[in-house]
């Protein structure tokens, strides 16, 4: 009984009408397509011409369907952005290899009737093949994503701007810290030289001639105070410049350890910016300290060379070398963080080449204009 009733419902006139309603003709499809905001199209990819375009496409390019179809390949050449031509036509070759149920997606730029550029995101698939099975037509739907792209670009611009601002602030903070350190070093050096050094010298004068051992200890203490004072504030750097200061630094650091050295100094200017000179001096000073502590080297090369507005700085030794990862790990005691911070202030780059038993080479590139 129930079976017969279900059969009558399936064969009722109202059911047939519902089924037939889904068999849309071209006019109905066209009206629906024109009502949506997206661009709908059918393209003959063998002849490269649009055989169907909806109202959204006509509005964007300011052309009726008949003219778009008659333009054929010239429509694509005229509307696809020149920088995206190659990508767009290669994508059509890729599309021809798809299966009937596969979708292809592409984002590219077009130029509208007023010469304005728009970003388009399209999804398309094969619609029809010829009698030989070769792809004949594709159907696709495109969206104008220009506002979205513009929003993303603005977001990226703001992020980049924020990053640059933070980087500038960080450099200013680092510079302030380093300047404060230099000032503190100068104060300590002056106190050592003017107060402690003079007190030691006065004590030496007060000693009798028979107190030779005490005199020797005081002389050694006075010498050490002078060395520490000069280490803190290199007077030669301020008075004579970077080259003379580096020569003195290399001699004081390396000669007592019987380590030979070579200094090559070639710049186009009489004096570099004072901040640049101080930072380079401190970097070489730190690198030499690390060499003495870890490298077991017998020879050191230091090169300072200017080419146009670039300054190249390198320090090389023939020591035992180290694993590069250890070199960059400030927790291991190699103390490169201060060097990296100083190079960062000058907008320079810093690279280390080292491996066990092959020595260590440190290269720095500093743009003088930015510095």
XYZ file of C-alpha atoms in Angstrom:
371
model
C 0.000 0.000 0.000
C 2.763 2.424 1.027
C 4.859 1.373 -1.956
C 2.089 2.262 -4.402
C 1.617 5.654 -2.746
C 5.335 6.479 -3.034
C 5.267 5.503 -6.713
C 2.309 7.812 -7.336
C 4.210 10.727 -5.709
C 7.270 10.154 -7.905
C 5.152 10.200 -11.049
C 3.031 13.202 -10.041
C 3.036 16.286 -12.339
C 4.434 18.486 -9.548
C 7.553 16.282 -9.264
C 8.194 16.531 -12.998
C 7.911 20.314 -12.870
C 10.481 20.490 -10.079
C 12.945 18.393 -12.063
C 12.427 20.451 -15.213
C 13.022 23.697 -13.255
C 16.667 22.729 -12.831
C 17.210 22.432 -16.584
C 18.140 26.100 -17.027
C 18.284 27.523 -20.509
C 20.880 30.039 -21.669
C 18.682 33.066 -20.965
C 18.042 32.080 -17.346
C 21.730 31.275 -16.794
C 22.731 34.620 -18.274
C 20.361 36.499 -15.983
C 21.680 34.697 -12.926
C 25.307 35.279 -13.975
C 24.672 38.985 -14.543
C 23.147 39.299 -11.082
C 26.232 38.101 -9.203
C 29.125 40.480 -8.421
C 31.797 38.016 -9.554
C 33.045 37.698 -13.129
C 31.876 34.556 -14.938
C 33.271 33.563 -18.306
C 33.676 30.762 -20.821
C 36.847 30.760 -22.939
C 37.649 28.849 -26.112
C 41.287 28.011 -25.361
C 41.991 26.652 -28.847
C 41.048 29.918 -30.541
C 41.833 32.070 -27.462
C 38.572 34.016 -27.373
C 35.925 34.667 -24.752
C 32.688 33.059 -25.918
C 30.728 34.082 -22.818
C 31.217 36.989 -20.407
C 28.829 38.302 -17.767
C 27.945 41.873 -16.810
C 30.722 42.173 -14.209
C 33.334 41.664 -16.946
C 31.667 44.167 -19.281
C 31.602 46.726 -16.483
C 35.267 46.265 -15.546
C 36.666 46.527 -19.059
C 34.030 48.825 -20.561
C 33.373 46.490 -23.505
C 30.242 44.577 -24.604
C 30.392 40.814 -25.030
C 30.410 40.955 -28.841
C 33.477 43.205 -28.925
C 35.308 41.079 -26.333
C 34.637 37.967 -28.410
C 35.742 39.639 -31.646
C 38.999 40.833 -30.097
C 39.992 37.227 -29.432
C 43.643 36.950 -28.392
C 44.022 40.733 -28.475
C 41.621 41.001 -25.529
C 44.005 38.984 -23.342
C 47.049 40.841 -24.629
C 45.336 44.174 -23.939
C 43.890 43.438 -20.491
C 46.393 41.106 -18.805
C 49.094 43.169 -17.110
C 52.369 43.072 -19.103
C 54.304 41.814 -16.084
C 51.888 38.867 -15.777
C 51.648 37.932 -19.481
C 54.126 35.072 -19.286
C 52.597 33.643 -16.118
C 49.048 33.891 -17.476
C 49.675 32.106 -20.778
C 51.775 29.419 -19.084
C 48.851 28.796 -16.750
C 46.656 28.019 -19.787
C 49.121 25.340 -20.854
C 48.919 23.902 -17.342
C 45.138 24.025 -17.456
C 45.019 21.905 -20.618
C 46.604 19.028 -18.684
C 43.937 18.933 -15.979
C 41.275 16.301 -15.646
C 37.644 17.310 -16.144
C 36.897 17.439 -12.405
C 40.028 19.344 -11.388
C 40.123 23.065 -10.546
C 42.888 25.509 -11.403
C 43.481 28.711 -9.433
C 45.417 31.780 -10.494
C 46.033 35.279 -9.146
C 47.144 37.921 -11.617
C 46.691 41.560 -12.603
C 44.521 43.126 -15.306
C 44.200 46.645 -16.679
C 40.699 48.091 -16.956
C 39.248 50.508 -19.534
C 40.628 53.497 -17.607
C 44.154 52.091 -17.367
C 43.778 51.159 -13.711
C 45.357 47.949 -12.434
C 43.252 45.349 -10.604
C 44.208 42.117 -8.865
C 42.104 39.144 -9.988
C 41.729 35.728 -8.349
C 40.196 33.174 -10.709
C 39.099 29.559 -10.416
C 38.457 27.600 -13.594
C 38.036 24.093 -14.981
C 37.575 22.321 -18.277
C 34.053 22.636 -19.674
C 34.222 20.913 -23.055
C 36.558 18.805 -25.186
C 36.582 18.404 -28.966
C 35.917 15.124 -30.756
C 39.546 14.107 -30.250
C 39.448 14.685 -26.475
C 41.557 17.839 -26.614
C 40.501 20.658 -24.237
C 38.233 23.072 -26.068
C 36.507 25.313 -23.530
C 37.046 26.351 -19.926
C 34.585 27.945 -17.532
C 35.693 30.149 -14.709
C 34.706 32.581 -12.019
C 36.896 35.506 -10.984
C 36.897 37.924 -8.088
C 38.361 41.408 -7.989
C 40.580 41.178 -4.900
C 42.237 44.584 -5.342
C 40.880 45.965 -2.024
C 42.121 42.859 -0.211
C 45.571 43.113 -1.831
C 45.731 46.827 -1.032
C 44.819 46.059 2.578
C 47.522 43.393 2.804
C 50.085 45.745 1.273
C 49.121 48.479 3.719
C 49.357 46.003 6.579
C 52.799 44.916 5.392
C 53.867 48.545 5.009
C 52.791 49.305 8.558
C 54.571 46.210 9.864
C 57.737 47.147 7.960
C 57.467 50.732 9.175
C 57.037 49.544 12.741
C 60.015 47.193 12.376
C 62.165 50.027 10.992
C 61.099 52.333 13.804
C 61.886 49.653 16.383
C 65.233 48.984 14.706
C 66.117 52.689 14.811
C 65.056 52.883 18.451
C 67.097 49.796 19.261
C 70.147 51.289 17.547
C 69.699 54.545 19.454
C 69.473 52.613 22.710
C 72.551 50.542 21.836
C 74.460 53.670 20.857
C 73.460 55.373 24.100
C 74.648 52.324 26.058
C 77.961 52.193 24.195
C 78.469 55.939 24.561
C 77.780 55.597 28.281
C 80.279 52.735 28.466
C 82.924 54.834 26.722
C 82.263 57.742 29.062
C 82.472 55.441 32.066
C 85.734 54.017 30.775
C 87.148 57.514 30.372
C 86.192 58.387 33.938
C 87.708 55.198 35.331
C 90.866 55.690 33.259
C 91.250 59.270 34.517
C 90.789 58.151 38.116
C 93.322 55.385 37.694
C 95.868 57.698 36.105
C 95.309 60.835 38.149
C 94.645 59.362 41.576
C 95.738 55.765 41.982
C 98.708 56.119 39.636
C 99.941 59.261 41.357
C 99.471 57.707 44.803
C 101.548 54.711 43.769
C 104.215 56.981 42.318
C 104.295 59.035 45.520
C 104.602 55.860 47.579
C 107.538 54.762 45.435
C 109.345 58.064 46.098
C 108.826 57.716 49.844
C 110.502 54.305 49.927
C 114.120 54.139 50.936
C 116.903 52.977 48.647
C 117.171 49.685 50.531
C 113.564 48.696 49.784
C 114.321 47.422 46.280
C 111.675 44.714 46.236
C 108.925 47.117 47.302
C 110.055 49.614 44.692
C 109.880 46.904 42.007
C 106.362 45.913 43.036
C 105.230 49.535 43.015
C 106.806 50.076 39.591
C 104.974 47.005 38.319
C 101.703 48.313 39.818
C 102.224 51.735 38.209
C 102.841 50.086 34.831
C 99.739 47.932 35.202
C 97.616 50.972 36.088
C 98.872 52.726 32.953
C 98.079 49.673 30.823
C 94.572 49.360 32.240
C 94.024 53.097 31.831
C 95.099 52.995 28.206
C 92.984 49.880 27.609
C 89.960 51.734 28.898
C 90.621 54.950 26.955
C 92.979 54.750 23.963
C 94.414 58.257 23.849
C 96.147 57.514 20.533
C 92.758 56.818 18.919
C 91.471 60.285 19.745
C 94.739 62.090 19.022
C 96.307 60.206 16.097
C 93.478 58.207 14.533
C 92.492 54.590 13.997
C 95.618 53.363 12.183
C 98.090 54.446 14.875
C 95.772 53.231 17.627
C 95.474 49.774 16.018
C 99.260 49.489 15.579
C 99.718 50.261 19.260
C 96.915 47.864 20.238
C 98.405 44.981 18.239
C 101.863 45.571 19.698
C 100.644 45.782 23.295
C 98.380 42.747 22.955
C 100.458 40.388 20.841
C 104.141 41.161 21.408
C 104.161 39.881 25.029
C 102.821 36.543 23.717
C 105.297 36.307 20.810
C 102.457 36.469 18.277
C 103.418 38.104 14.981
C 100.955 40.349 13.184
C 100.339 42.318 10.024
C 98.168 45.439 9.747
C 96.935 46.623 6.342
C 95.199 50.010 6.522
C 93.906 51.689 3.359
C 91.243 54.383 3.538
C 90.482 57.329 1.275
C 89.962 59.865 4.042
C 92.251 61.463 6.602
C 89.988 60.422 9.457
C 86.832 58.348 9.657
C 83.802 59.400 11.668
C 84.766 59.307 15.365
C 81.943 56.887 16.211
C 83.095 54.534 13.433
C 86.702 54.670 14.637
C 85.761 53.924 18.246
C 83.482 51.031 17.284
C 86.055 49.435 14.944
C 88.763 49.837 17.575
C 86.613 48.150 20.230
C 85.703 45.339 17.837
C 89.352 44.590 17.016
C 90.190 44.863 20.716
C 87.528 42.282 21.604
C 88.585 39.961 18.780
C 92.221 40.102 19.942
C 91.132 39.300 23.500
C 89.273 36.265 22.177
C 92.316 35.209 20.149
C 94.548 35.353 23.218
C 92.036 33.398 25.300
C 91.081 30.667 22.856
C 92.971 30.528 19.574
C 96.560 29.498 20.445
C 97.555 31.429 17.334
C 101.068 32.432 16.252
C 100.064 35.055 13.670
C 97.261 37.603 13.253
C 96.237 39.652 10.209
C 94.093 42.787 10.466
C 92.823 44.547 7.335
C 90.958 47.863 7.115
C 90.121 48.839 3.524
C 87.774 51.418 2.037
C 86.182 50.944 -1.384
C 83.925 53.791 -2.479
C 81.584 54.267 0.494
C 82.079 50.789 1.904
C 84.520 49.868 4.653
C 85.838 46.305 4.762
C 87.295 45.054 8.021
C 88.783 41.618 8.595
C 90.708 39.906 11.349
C 92.319 36.524 10.715
C 94.402 34.200 12.876
C 96.065 30.823 12.306
C 94.890 29.337 15.592
C 93.100 26.139 16.442
C 89.759 27.515 15.241
C 86.373 26.743 16.708
C 82.981 25.441 15.756
C 81.045 28.385 14.276
C 77.984 27.599 16.403
C 80.116 27.976 19.532
C 81.481 31.259 18.248
C 77.993 32.670 17.896
C 76.815 31.365 21.280
C 77.559 34.188 23.702
C 76.866 31.838 26.622
C 79.990 29.873 25.711
C 82.132 32.833 26.755
C 83.401 33.951 23.367
C 81.801 37.347 23.963
C 80.668 38.304 20.478
C 77.409 39.944 21.510
C 79.043 43.326 22.014
C 80.659 43.049 18.570
C 77.347 42.201 16.921
C 75.663 45.119 18.696
C 78.347 47.547 17.553
C 78.158 46.353 13.938
C 74.363 46.665 14.122
C 74.675 50.332 15.087
C 76.720 50.961 11.923
C 74.241 49.012 9.703
C 77.071 46.624 8.902
C 77.196 42.880 8.318
C 79.282 40.424 10.282
C 80.434 36.971 9.209
C 82.673 34.376 10.867
C 84.530 31.583 9.099
C 86.094 29.025 11.410
C 86.500 25.318 11.902
C 88.662 23.172 14.200
C 92.414 23.419 13.376
C 91.814 25.855 10.486
C 92.015 29.219 12.233
C 89.338 31.902 12.409
C 88.434 34.652 9.963
C 86.068 37.478 10.841
C 84.727 39.690 8.022
C 82.798 42.929 8.422
C 81.268 45.223 5.830
C 80.250 48.715 6.950
C 78.435 51.250 4.741
C 80.057 54.590 5.592
C 77.085 56.690 4.468
C 74.734 54.898 6.858
C 77.342 54.857 9.610
